[in-house]
Coordinates of C-alpha atoms and ligand atoms in Angstrom, one line a residue:
X27 CA 220.4 135.0 111.3
X28 CA 222.4 132.2 109.8
X29 CA 223.7 130.0 112.6
X30 CA 227.2 129.8 111.3
X31 CA 227.5 133.2 109.6
X32 CA 228.4 134.9 112.9
X33 CA 231.5 132.8 113.2
X34 CA 232.8 133.6 109.8
X35 CA 236.4 134.8 110.1
X36 CA 236.7 133.4 113.6
X37 CA 239.1 130.6 113.1
X38 CA 239.1 129.5 116.8
X39 CA 235.8 127.6 116.2
X40 CA 235.7 124.9 113.5
X41 CA 232.1 125.5 112.5
X42 CA 229.5 122.7 112.7
X43 CA 228.3 121.9 109.2
X44 CA 225.4 124.1 108.3
X45 CA 223.0 121.2 108.1
X46 CA 223.8 120.1 111.7
X47 CA 223.9 123.6 113.1
X48 CA 220.4 124.3 111.7
X49 CA 219.1 121.1 113.1
X50 CA 220.5 121.9 116.6
X51 CA 218.8 125.3 116.5
X52 CA 215.5 123.9 115.1
X53 CA 215.4 121.2 117.8
X54 CA 216.0 123.8 120.6
X55 CA 219.4 122.6 121.6
X56 CA 221.1 125.9 120.7
X57 CA 218.9 128.6 122.2
X58 CA 221.0 131.4 120.7
X59 CA 221.6 133.0 124.1
X60 CA 224.9 133.8 125.8
X61 CA 225.7 131.9 129.0
X62 CA 225.3 135.1 131.1
X63 CA 221.7 135.3 130.2
X64 CA 220.9 132.1 132.1
X65 CA 222.3 133.5 135.3
X66 CA 220.1 136.6 135.0
X67 CA 217.0 134.4 134.5
X68 CA 217.7 132.4 137.7
X69 CA 218.6 135.5 139.7
X70 CA 215.5 137.5 138.6
X71 CA 213.1 135.2 140.5
X72 CA 215.1 135.0 143.7
X73 CA 217.5 137.9 144.2
X74 CA 217.7 137.5 148.0
X75 CA 218.3 133.8 148.1
X76 CA 221.8 132.6 149.0
X77 CA 223.3 130.9 145.9
X78 CA 227.0 130.5 146.8
X79 CA 228.8 129.5 150.0
X80 CA 232.6 129.4 150.2
X81 CA 233.8 129.3 153.9
X82 CA 232.8 132.6 155.5
X83 CA 231.6 134.0 152.2
X84 CA 228.0 133.6 151.2
X85 CA 226.4 135.5 148.3
X86 CA 222.8 136.0 147.3
X87 CA 221.9 135.8 143.6
X88 CA 221.6 139.6 143.5
X89 CA 225.1 139.9 145.1
X90 CA 226.6 137.4 142.7
X91 CA 225.1 139.2 139.7
X92 CA 226.4 142.5 141.0
X93 CA 229.9 141.1 141.5
X94 CA 229.8 139.5 138.0
X95 CA 228.8 142.8 136.6
X96 CA 231.6 144.6 138.6
X97 CA 234.2 142.1 137.4
X98 CA 233.1 142.4 133.8
X99 CA 233.4 146.1 134.0
X100 CA 236.8 146.0 135.6
X101 CA 238.1 143.5 133.0
X102 CA 236.9 145.9 130.4
X103 CA 238.7 148.7 132.3
X104 CA 241.9 146.6 132.0
X105 CA 241.5 146.8 128.2
X106 CA 240.2 143.3 127.8
X107 CA 237.6 142.9 125.1
X108 CA 235.4 140.2 123.7
X109 CA 237.5 137.4 122.3
X110 CA 240.6 138.2 124.4
X111 CA 241.9 135.3 126.4
X112 CA 242.4 135.2 130.2
X113 CA 244.0 132.3 132.0
X114 CA 242.1 131.3 135.1
X115 CA 244.3 129.2 137.4
X116 CA 242.4 129.3 140.7
X117 CA 241.7 126.8 143.4
X118 CA 238.1 126.2 144.2
X119 CA 236.9 129.6 145.5
X120 CA 234.1 132.1 145.0
X121 CA 236.3 134.3 142.9
X122 CA 236.5 131.5 140.3
X123 CA 232.7 131.6 139.9
X124 CA 232.6 135.4 139.7
X125 CA 235.4 135.6 137.1
X126 CA 234.1 132.8 135.0
X127 CA 230.6 134.4 134.8
X128 CA 232.1 137.8 134.3
X129 CA 234.0 136.5 131.3
X130 CA 230.8 134.8 129.9
X131 CA 229.0 138.1 130.4
X132 CA 231.6 140.2 128.5
X133 CA 232.8 137.8 125.9
X134 CA 236.3 137.7 127.4
X135 CA 237.3 134.0 127.1
X136 CA 238.6 132.2 130.2
X137 CA 241.1 129.5 129.7
X138 CA 240.6 127.0 132.4
X139 CA 244.1 125.9 133.7
X140 CA 244.4 123.4 136.6
X141 CA 245.8 124.6 139.9
X142 CA 248.3 121.8 139.6
X143 CA 249.8 123.3 136.4
X144 CA 253.2 124.8 136.7
X145 CA 255.6 126.8 134.5
X146 CA 255.7 124.3 131.6
X147 CA 252.0 124.0 131.2
X148 CA 251.1 127.7 131.9
X149 CA 253.7 129.0 129.5
X150 CA 252.5 126.7 126.8
X151 CA 248.9 127.6 127.3
X152 CA 249.6 131.3 127.5
X153 CA 251.6 131.2 124.3
X154 CA 249.0 129.2 122.4
X155 CA 246.1 131.4 123.5
X156 CA 248.1 134.7 123.4
X157 CA 246.5 135.3 126.8
X158 CA 246.4 138.9 128.1
X159 CA 246.0 138.1 131.8
X160 CA 246.7 135.4 134.3
X161 CA 244.5 135.1 137.4
X162 CA 246.0 133.1 140.3
X163 CA 245.8 132.5 144.0
X164 CA 248.7 133.8 146.0
X165 CA 250.5 131.0 147.9
X166 CA 248.7 127.7 148.1
X167 CA 250.1 124.8 150.0
X168 CA 253.5 126.5 150.1
X169 CA 253.6 127.1 146.3
X170 CA 253.9 130.7 145.2
X171 CA 251.6 131.1 142.3
X172 CA 252.0 134.8 142.1
X173 CA 255.8 134.5 141.6
X174 CA 255.3 131.9 138.9
X175 CA 252.6 134.0 137.2
X176 CA 255.0 136.8 136.8
X177 CA 257.7 134.5 135.4
X178 CA 255.2 133.3 132.8
X179 CA 254.1 136.9 132.1
X180 CA 257.8 137.8 131.5
X181 CA 258.2 135.0 129.1
X182 CA 255.0 135.5 127.0
X183 CA 254.7 138.7 125.1
X184 CA 251.3 140.4 125.5
X185 CA 250.6 138.8 128.9
X186 CA 250.2 142.1 130.7
X187 CA 248.2 141.5 133.8
X188 CA 248.7 139.2 136.8
X189 CA 245.8 139.3 139.3
X190 CA 246.0 137.5 142.7
X191 CA 243.5 136.5 145.3
X192 CA 244.6 136.8 148.9
X193 CA 247.8 138.4 150.0
X194 CA 249.9 140.0 147.2
X195 CA 253.7 140.2 147.5
X196 CA 254.4 142.3 144.4
X197 CA 253.3 145.8 143.6
X198 CA 252.7 144.9 140.0
X199 CA 250.0 142.3 140.9
X200 CA 246.4 143.3 140.7
X201 CA 244.0 142.5 143.5
X202 CA 241.6 139.9 142.2
X203 CA 239.2 140.3 145.2
X204 CA 238.9 144.0 144.4
X205 CA 238.4 143.1 140.7
X206 CA 235.4 141.0 141.9
X207 CA 233.8 143.7 144.0
X208 CA 230.1 144.6 143.4
X209 CA 229.4 146.8 140.5
X210 CA 228.7 150.5 141.1
X211 CA 226.3 150.6 138.2
X212 CA 224.6 147.3 137.1
X213 CA 222.9 148.9 134.2
X214 CA 226.2 149.6 132.4
X215 CA 226.7 146.3 130.6
X216 CA 228.7 145.9 127.4
X217 CA 227.1 144.2 124.4
X218 CA 226.5 140.5 125.1
X219 CA 228.7 138.1 123.1
X220 CA 227.4 136.2 120.1
X221 CA 226.1 132.8 121.3
X222 CA 228.1 131.1 118.5
X223 CA 231.4 132.5 119.8
X224 CA 233.8 130.7 122.1
X225 CA 232.7 131.1 125.7
X226 CA 235.6 129.3 127.3
X227 CA 238.5 127.0 126.6
X228 CA 238.8 123.7 128.4
X229 CA 242.0 121.7 128.4
X230 CA 241.9 118.3 126.8
X231 CA 242.8 115.3 128.9
X232 CA 245.6 115.1 126.3
X233 CA 247.6 112.4 124.6
X234 CA 250.2 114.7 123.2
X235 CA 253.3 116.4 124.7
X236 CA 251.6 119.8 124.5
X237 CA 248.3 121.1 125.8
X238 CA 245.3 121.0 123.6
X239 CA 242.5 123.5 124.1
X240 CA 238.8 122.9 123.3
X241 CA 236.8 125.9 122.3
X242 CA 233.4 125.6 123.9
X243 CA 230.7 128.0 122.5
X244 CA 228.0 129.7 124.5
X245 CA 225.4 127.6 122.6
X246 CA 226.9 124.3 123.2
X247 CA 227.9 124.8 126.8
X248 CA 224.6 126.2 127.7
X249 CA 222.9 123.2 126.2
X250 CA 225.1 120.8 128.1
X251 CA 224.7 122.4 131.5
X252 CA 220.9 122.9 131.2
X253 CA 220.4 119.4 130.0
X254 CA 222.6 117.8 132.7
X255 CA 220.7 119.9 135.3
X256 CA 217.4 118.7 134.0
X257 CA 218.4 115.1 134.0
X258 CA 219.7 115.4 137.6
X259 CA 216.5 117.2 138.7
X260 CA 218.4 120.3 139.7
X261 CA 216.2 123.2 140.9
X262 CA 215.8 125.8 143.6
X263 CA 216.1 123.1 146.3
X264 CA 219.4 121.8 145.0
X265 CA 222.5 122.3 147.1
X266 CA 225.5 121.2 145.1
X267 CA 228.8 120.5 146.8
X268 CA 231.8 121.3 144.5
X269 CA 234.9 119.5 145.6
X270 CA 236.7 118.6 142.4
X271 CA 238.8 121.2 140.6
X272 CA 236.4 123.6 139.0
X273 CA 238.5 124.0 135.9
X274 CA 237.2 120.5 134.8
X275 CA 234.0 120.6 132.8
X276 CA 232.4 118.0 134.9
X277 CA 232.1 119.9 138.2
X278 CA 231.7 123.1 136.2
X279 CA 228.8 122.2 133.9
X280 CA 227.8 118.6 134.2
X281 CA 225.6 120.1 135.8
X282 CA 228.1 121.3 138.4
X283 CA 228.2 124.8 139.6
X284 CA 226.8 126.4 136.5
X285 CA 224.0 124.0 136.0
X286 CA 223.0 124.4 139.6
X287 CA 223.1 128.2 139.6
X288 CA 221.1 128.6 136.4
X289 CA 218.5 126.2 138.0
X290 CA 218.1 128.5 140.9
X291 CA 220.0 126.2 143.3
X292 CA 222.9 126.8 145.7
X293 CA 226.5 125.9 145.4
X294 CA 228.9 125.1 148.3
X295 CA 232.5 125.2 147.4
X296 CA 235.3 123.3 149.1
X297 CA 239.0 123.1 148.2
X298 CA 239.1 119.3 147.9
X299 CA 237.1 116.1 148.3
X300 CA 239.0 115.2 151.6
X301 CA 236.3 113.2 153.3
X302 CA 236.2 114.7 156.8
X303 CA 235.5 118.2 155.7
X304 CA 233.3 117.2 152.7
X305 CA 231.1 115.0 154.8
X306 CA 230.8 117.7 157.5
X307 CA 229.9 120.2 154.8
X308 CA 227.1 117.9 153.6
X309 CA 225.7 117.9 157.1
X310 CA 226.1 121.6 157.7
X311 CA 224.7 122.9 154.4
X312 CA 222.2 120.1 153.8
X313 CA 223.9 119.2 150.5
X314 CA 221.7 117.3 148.0
X315 CA 224.1 116.6 145.2
X316 CA 227.8 116.3 144.6
X317 CA 230.2 114.9 142.0
X318 CA 233.3 112.8 142.6
X319 CA 235.9 110.7 140.9
X320 CA 236.2 107.0 141.8
X321 CA 239.4 107.7 143.9
X322 CA 237.4 110.2 146.0
X323 CA 234.4 107.8 146.4
X324 CA 236.8 105.1 147.7
X325 CA 238.2 107.5 150.2
X326 CA 234.7 108.6 151.4
X327 CA 233.6 104.9 151.7
X328 CA 236.8 104.0 153.7
X329 CA 236.3 107.0 155.9
X330 CA 232.7 106.2 156.6
X331 CA 233.6 102.6 157.4
X332 CA 235.8 103.9 160.2
X333 CA 233.4 106.6 161.5
X334 CA 229.9 106.2 160.3
X335 CA 228.4 109.1 162.4
X336 CA 228.1 111.7 159.6
X337 CA 224.6 113.1 159.0
X338 CA 224.1 112.6 155.3
X339 CA 220.3 112.7 155.3
X340 CA 220.0 115.5 152.8
X341 CA 222.3 113.8 150.2
X342 CA 220.3 112.6 147.3
X343 CA 222.6 112.1 144.3
X344 CA 226.3 111.3 144.0
X345 CA 227.8 111.5 140.5
X346 CA 230.9 109.6 139.7
X347 CA 233.0 110.1 136.6
X348 CA 236.5 110.7 135.3
X349 CA 237.7 107.1 135.4
X350 CA 236.1 103.7 135.5
X351 CA 234.2 103.1 138.8
X352 CA 234.7 99.4 139.7
X353 CA 231.3 97.7 139.8
X354 CA 231.8 96.4 143.3
X355 CA 232.5 100.0 144.5
X356 CA 229.4 101.2 142.7
X357 CA 227.3 98.8 144.7
X358 CA 228.6 100.2 148.0
X359 CA 227.8 103.8 147.3
X360 CA 224.0 103.9 148.1
X361 CA 224.2 101.7 151.3
X362 CA 227.1 103.8 152.7
X363 CA 226.0 107.3 151.7
X364 CA 222.2 106.9 151.6
X365 CA 222.2 108.6 148.2
X366 CA 221.5 107.5 144.7
X367 CA 224.5 106.9 142.5
X368 CA 224.8 108.4 139.0
X369 CA 227.6 107.1 136.8
X370 CA 228.8 109.7 134.4
X371 CA 231.1 109.4 131.4
X372 CA 232.3 112.5 129.6
X373 CA 235.1 114.5 128.3
X374 CA 236.2 118.1 127.9
X375 CA 235.8 117.6 124.1
X376 CA 232.0 117.3 124.6
X377 CA 230.0 114.1 124.8
X378 CA 228.3 113.6 128.2
X379 CA 226.7 110.3 129.2
X380 CA 224.8 109.6 132.4
X381 CA 222.8 107.0 134.1
X382 CA 219.4 108.4 135.0
X383 CA 218.3 108.9 138.6
X384 CA 215.4 106.4 138.1
X385 CA 217.5 103.7 136.5
X386 CA 217.7 100.2 138.1
X387 CA 220.8 99.0 139.9
X388 CA 221.6 96.8 136.9
X389 CA 222.2 100.0 134.9
X390 CA 223.6 102.2 137.6
X391 CA 226.1 99.7 139.0
X392 CA 227.4 98.3 135.7
X393 CA 227.2 101.0 133.1
X394 CA 228.5 104.6 132.5
X395 CA 225.1 105.7 131.2
X396 CA 223.8 107.0 127.9
X397 CA 224.2 110.4 126.1
X398 CA 222.2 113.3 127.4
X399 CA 221.0 114.4 123.9
X400 CA 218.9 112.4 121.4
X401 CA 221.2 113.9 118.7
X402 CA 224.4 112.7 120.2
X403 CA 225.5 110.1 117.7
X404 CA 227.8 107.2 118.6
X405 CA 229.8 105.1 116.3
X406 CA 232.0 102.1 117.4
X407 CA 234.9 101.3 115.1
X408 CA 237.9 99.1 115.1
X409 CA 241.5 100.3 114.8
X410 CA 241.1 100.8 111.0
X411 CA 237.9 102.8 111.4
X412 CA 235.6 100.0 110.3
X413 CA 232.3 99.8 112.3
X414 CA 232.3 96.8 114.7
X415 CA 229.3 94.4 114.9
X416 CA 226.6 95.4 117.4
X417 CA 227.4 94.3 120.9
X418 CA 231.2 94.2 120.3
X419 CA 233.6 96.6 122.0
X420 CA 234.9 99.3 119.7
X421 CA 236.6 102.7 119.7
X422 CA 234.0 105.3 120.3
X423 CA 233.4 108.1 117.8
X424 CA 230.8 110.7 118.5
X425 CA 229.3 113.9 117.2
X426 CA 226.5 116.1 118.5
X427 CA 225.4 119.6 119.5
X428 CA 227.9 120.1 122.3
X429 CA 230.9 118.3 120.8
X430 CA 233.0 120.9 119.0
X431 CA 234.8 119.9 115.9
X432 CA 238.4 120.7 116.6
X433 CA 241.2 121.9 118.8
X434 CA 242.2 125.5 119.0
X435 CA 245.0 126.4 116.5
X436 CA 246.1 122.8 116.2
X437 CA 245.2 121.6 112.6
X438 CA 247.4 118.5 112.8
X439 CA 246.2 117.4 116.2
X440 CA 242.6 118.2 115.0
X441 CA 243.1 116.1 111.9
X442 CA 244.3 113.2 114.0
X443 CA 241.4 113.2 116.5
X444 CA 238.5 114.4 114.2
X445 CA 237.9 112.0 111.3
X446 CA 235.8 113.4 108.4
X447 CA 232.1 113.8 108.9
X448 CA 232.2 115.9 112.0
X449 CA 233.2 113.1 114.4
X450 CA 235.4 113.2 117.4
X451 CA 237.5 110.1 118.1
X452 CA 237.3 109.6 121.9
X453 CA 240.0 106.9 122.0
X454 CA 237.9 105.1 124.6
X455 CA 237.0 101.5 124.0
X456 CA 233.4 101.0 124.9
X457 CA 230.6 98.5 124.5
X458 CA 227.1 99.6 123.7
X459 CA 224.4 97.6 125.5
X460 CA 221.1 96.8 124.0
X461 CA 219.4 99.2 126.5
X462 CA 221.5 102.1 125.0
X463 CA 223.9 102.3 127.9
X464 CA 227.7 102.4 127.5
X465 CA 230.2 100.3 129.3
X466 CA 233.8 101.7 129.2
X467 CA 236.0 98.7 128.7
X468 CA 239.4 100.3 128.1
X469 CA 241.1 102.8 125.8
X470 CA 243.0 103.1 122.6
X471 CA 244.9 106.2 123.5
X472 CA 248.2 106.7 125.0
X473 CA 247.5 108.2 128.3
X474 CA 247.5 107.4 132.0
X475 CA 244.3 108.2 133.9
X476 CA 245.6 109.0 137.4
X477 CA 242.6 109.3 139.6
X478 CA 240.8 111.2 136.9
X479 CA 243.7 113.5 135.9
X480 CA 245.0 112.5 132.5
X481 CA 248.7 112.3 131.7
X482 CA 250.0 112.0 128.1
X483 CA 252.6 109.2 128.0
X484 CA 254.4 111.1 125.3
X485 CA 255.0 114.0 127.6
X486 CA 256.6 111.9 130.3
X487 CA 258.7 110.1 127.7
X488 CA 259.9 113.3 126.2
X489 CA 261.2 114.4 129.6
X490 CA 262.9 111.1 130.2
X491 CA 264.7 111.5 126.9
X492 CA 266.3 114.7 128.2
X493 CA 268.6 112.4 130.2
X494 CA 271.6 111.4 128.2
X495 CA 271.6 108.0 129.9
X496 CA 268.1 107.1 128.5
X497 CA 268.1 105.2 125.2
X498 CA 264.4 104.3 125.1
X499 CA 261.4 105.2 127.4
X500 CA 257.8 104.2 127.6
X501 CA 255.3 105.5 130.1
X502 CA 252.3 103.2 130.9
X503 CA 249.5 103.0 133.5
X504 CA 250.2 100.7 136.4
X505 CA 247.4 99.6 138.7
X506 CA 247.1 101.7 141.9
X507 CA 244.7 100.8 144.7
X508 CA 243.6 104.3 145.4
X509 CA 244.0 106.2 142.2
X510 CA 243.1 103.4 139.8
X511 CA 246.2 104.1 137.8
X512 CA 249.6 105.7 138.3
X513 CA 252.5 106.3 136.0
X514 CA 255.2 103.7 135.5
X515 CA 258.1 104.5 133.2
X516 CA 260.0 101.7 131.5
X517 CA 263.5 102.7 130.5
X518 CA 266.2 101.1 128.4
X519 CA 269.4 102.8 129.6
X520 CA 272.3 103.5 127.2
X521 CA 275.0 100.9 127.4
X522 CA 277.0 101.1 130.6
X523 CA 274.6 103.7 132.1
X524 CA 271.9 103.5 134.7
X525 CA 268.8 105.7 135.3
X526 CA 266.9 106.3 138.5
X527 CA 263.4 107.3 139.2
X528 CA 264.7 110.3 141.1
X529 CA 266.6 111.6 138.0
X530 CA 263.5 111.5 135.8
X531 CA 261.4 113.2 138.5
X532 CA 264.1 115.9 138.9
X533 CA 264.2 116.6 135.2
X534 CA 260.4 117.0 135.2
X535 CA 260.4 119.1 138.4
X536 CA 263.1 121.4 137.0
X537 CA 261.2 121.9 133.8
X538 CA 258.2 123.0 135.9
X539 CA 255.7 120.3 135.2
X540 CA 252.5 119.6 137.2
X541 CA 253.5 117.2 140.0
X542 CA 250.7 114.7 139.2
X543 CA 252.5 113.8 136.0
X544 CA 255.7 112.6 137.7
X545 CA 256.2 108.8 137.4
X546 CA 255.8 106.8 140.5
X547 CA 257.9 103.8 139.4
X548 CA 260.7 103.1 137.0
X549 CA 261.5 99.8 135.5
X550 CA 264.9 99.3 133.9
X551 CA 264.8 96.8 131.0
X552 CA 267.1 95.6 128.3
X553 CA 264.6 96.2 125.5
X554 CA 261.0 97.2 125.0
X555 CA 258.5 94.8 123.5
X556 CA 257.2 95.8 120.1
X557 CA 254.0 95.1 118.1
X558 CA 253.9 93.4 114.7
X559 CA 254.3 96.8 113.1
X560 CA 257.2 97.8 115.2
X561 CA 255.5 100.2 117.7
X562 CA 256.3 99.9 121.4
X563 CA 253.8 97.3 122.7
X564 CA 252.2 99.3 125.6
X565 CA 249.6 96.6 126.2
X566 CA 252.4 94.1 127.0
X567 CA 254.0 96.7 129.3
X568 CA 250.8 97.4 131.1
X569 CA 250.3 93.6 131.6
X570 CA 253.9 93.3 132.8
X571 CA 253.7 96.0 135.4
X572 CA 250.3 94.7 136.6
X573 CA 251.9 91.3 137.1
X574 CA 254.9 92.7 138.9
X575 CA 252.6 94.6 141.3
X576 CA 250.2 91.7 141.9
X577 CA 252.2 88.5 141.1
Ligands
AMP623 P1 238.6 114.7 130.6 O1 238.5 115.4 129.3 O2 239.7 115.1 131.4 O3 237.3 114.7 131.3 O4 238.8 113.1 130.3 C1 237.9 112.4 129.5 C2 238.3 111.0 129.5 O5 238.2 110.5 130.8 C3 237.4 110.1 128.7 O6 237.7 110.1 127.3 C4 237.6 108.7 129.3 O7 238.9 108.2 128.9 C5 237.8 109.1 130.8 N1 236.5 108.9 131.5 C6 235.7 109.9 131.9 N2 234.6 109.4 132.6 C7 234.9 108.0 132.6 C8 234.1 106.9 133.2 N3 233.0 107.1 133.9 N4 234.7 105.7 133.1 C9 235.8 105.5 132.4 N5 236.6 106.5 131.9 C10 236.1 107.7 132.0

């Protein structure tokens, strides 16, 4: 079979060039197996072993497989077929795992939305993907996701089904828990999807005013989760604690829940990384591995400094990724948690870098690791695309077997981010050390990294411009002691007008935008600084707000 032929006529995947695709198969990166097959392998050897714990719910491998089969059959019963898109907007819960795996099994493509997303994001994602179903939790922290899901369904033609975990308030909502019930007949499986097809859509960290979706194929995602699992030493003794939103690729497959399950390990699911519950869960379930963002690590370290009693004996490996971990915090992790630190640098678009568990402190405390695949290629360039001299910081371009070549149905955005030659322009400014490890030094993309959640400056600015009193607006990152960065909005008001932070936040709230994108500070100025070519000088604004915060 030709590696690429199976994708002919499927415009959702920009195919890897034949030569690269053949190399990835020949070298064993693409095993030509659908994601669901890996779960079956793991379950076959240990059907009675507990593999998933979520509060009172615990499932053996056999029970998980049966629920996955049941959910796949019921999705089929709803008329959903391979290639159809389903938006999954769930908090961390066992249903997320069952539904994701059921989709992988049947070829239905889950679109991973964040629980924080609201009307604006969900509607845009639903329209872009022509989603047929939206799967949500009922009411979470006072927010009625069921109601919103129906509003989105009413606005998007073809979005026919809303399924809800927990209590349902509307007769036209489907019961997601029932959808995930065990299968009556596990032998009745639909044909497995083609491994070159899209397995799931991840949301890009985004620098634009609209969402960008990354089509991840079975082949590429399977390679990533298996390899990350191998590097982390995941196996049947692994107990992985999932505390970050599962819709992110990192807790899902780096190795995360999927990599742990296919290695025969156990996953323990919590709603958040709040330290008290997470540390108690480590003691209770003898957790060996977890993944955090720097903001969560800092909260854990602060918590432990105040109450060091937690039993963390079992904890072996703590991954940290999503934003830059300050070196001095890195050095505190092992003494406080008694576990090895692994720095991870990755992106929904693909490339995954990790320090290795055996690396010396000089690597683990000061770098964000090296790629997981020998065929991950890295190229450091300047703003004009010219390669920088060795050792100098540059904008990182990458290509490799699990870095797809374009965004879904976005030719212009794809052209901007994917230079010719099969490269992806990460927009991160990095330094490549002689030992092959990367140090993330900054970025050349217009976003704010708020505790690991990415916010496109353009999106915030667009909302600010909806106020008639705003003449110019520029959103930039300001230093935040807990989150690393938060959103600061500079505004030039129209003559004789004024603008308040509350007004901007109200506009965004009324538009139905995820709360994490709302600016935390507004600076009124007479004019915005500009660069030599007349663009707003965001570097100068970032320096300005840093000075104002810490004079
Ligand atoms: P996402 O696709 O949401 O995972 O975001 C990917 C982006 O997060 C990367 O391009 C980086 O800008 C940033 N990022 C991820 N990991 C790290 C890290 N360890 N250090 C610094 N930035 C990071």
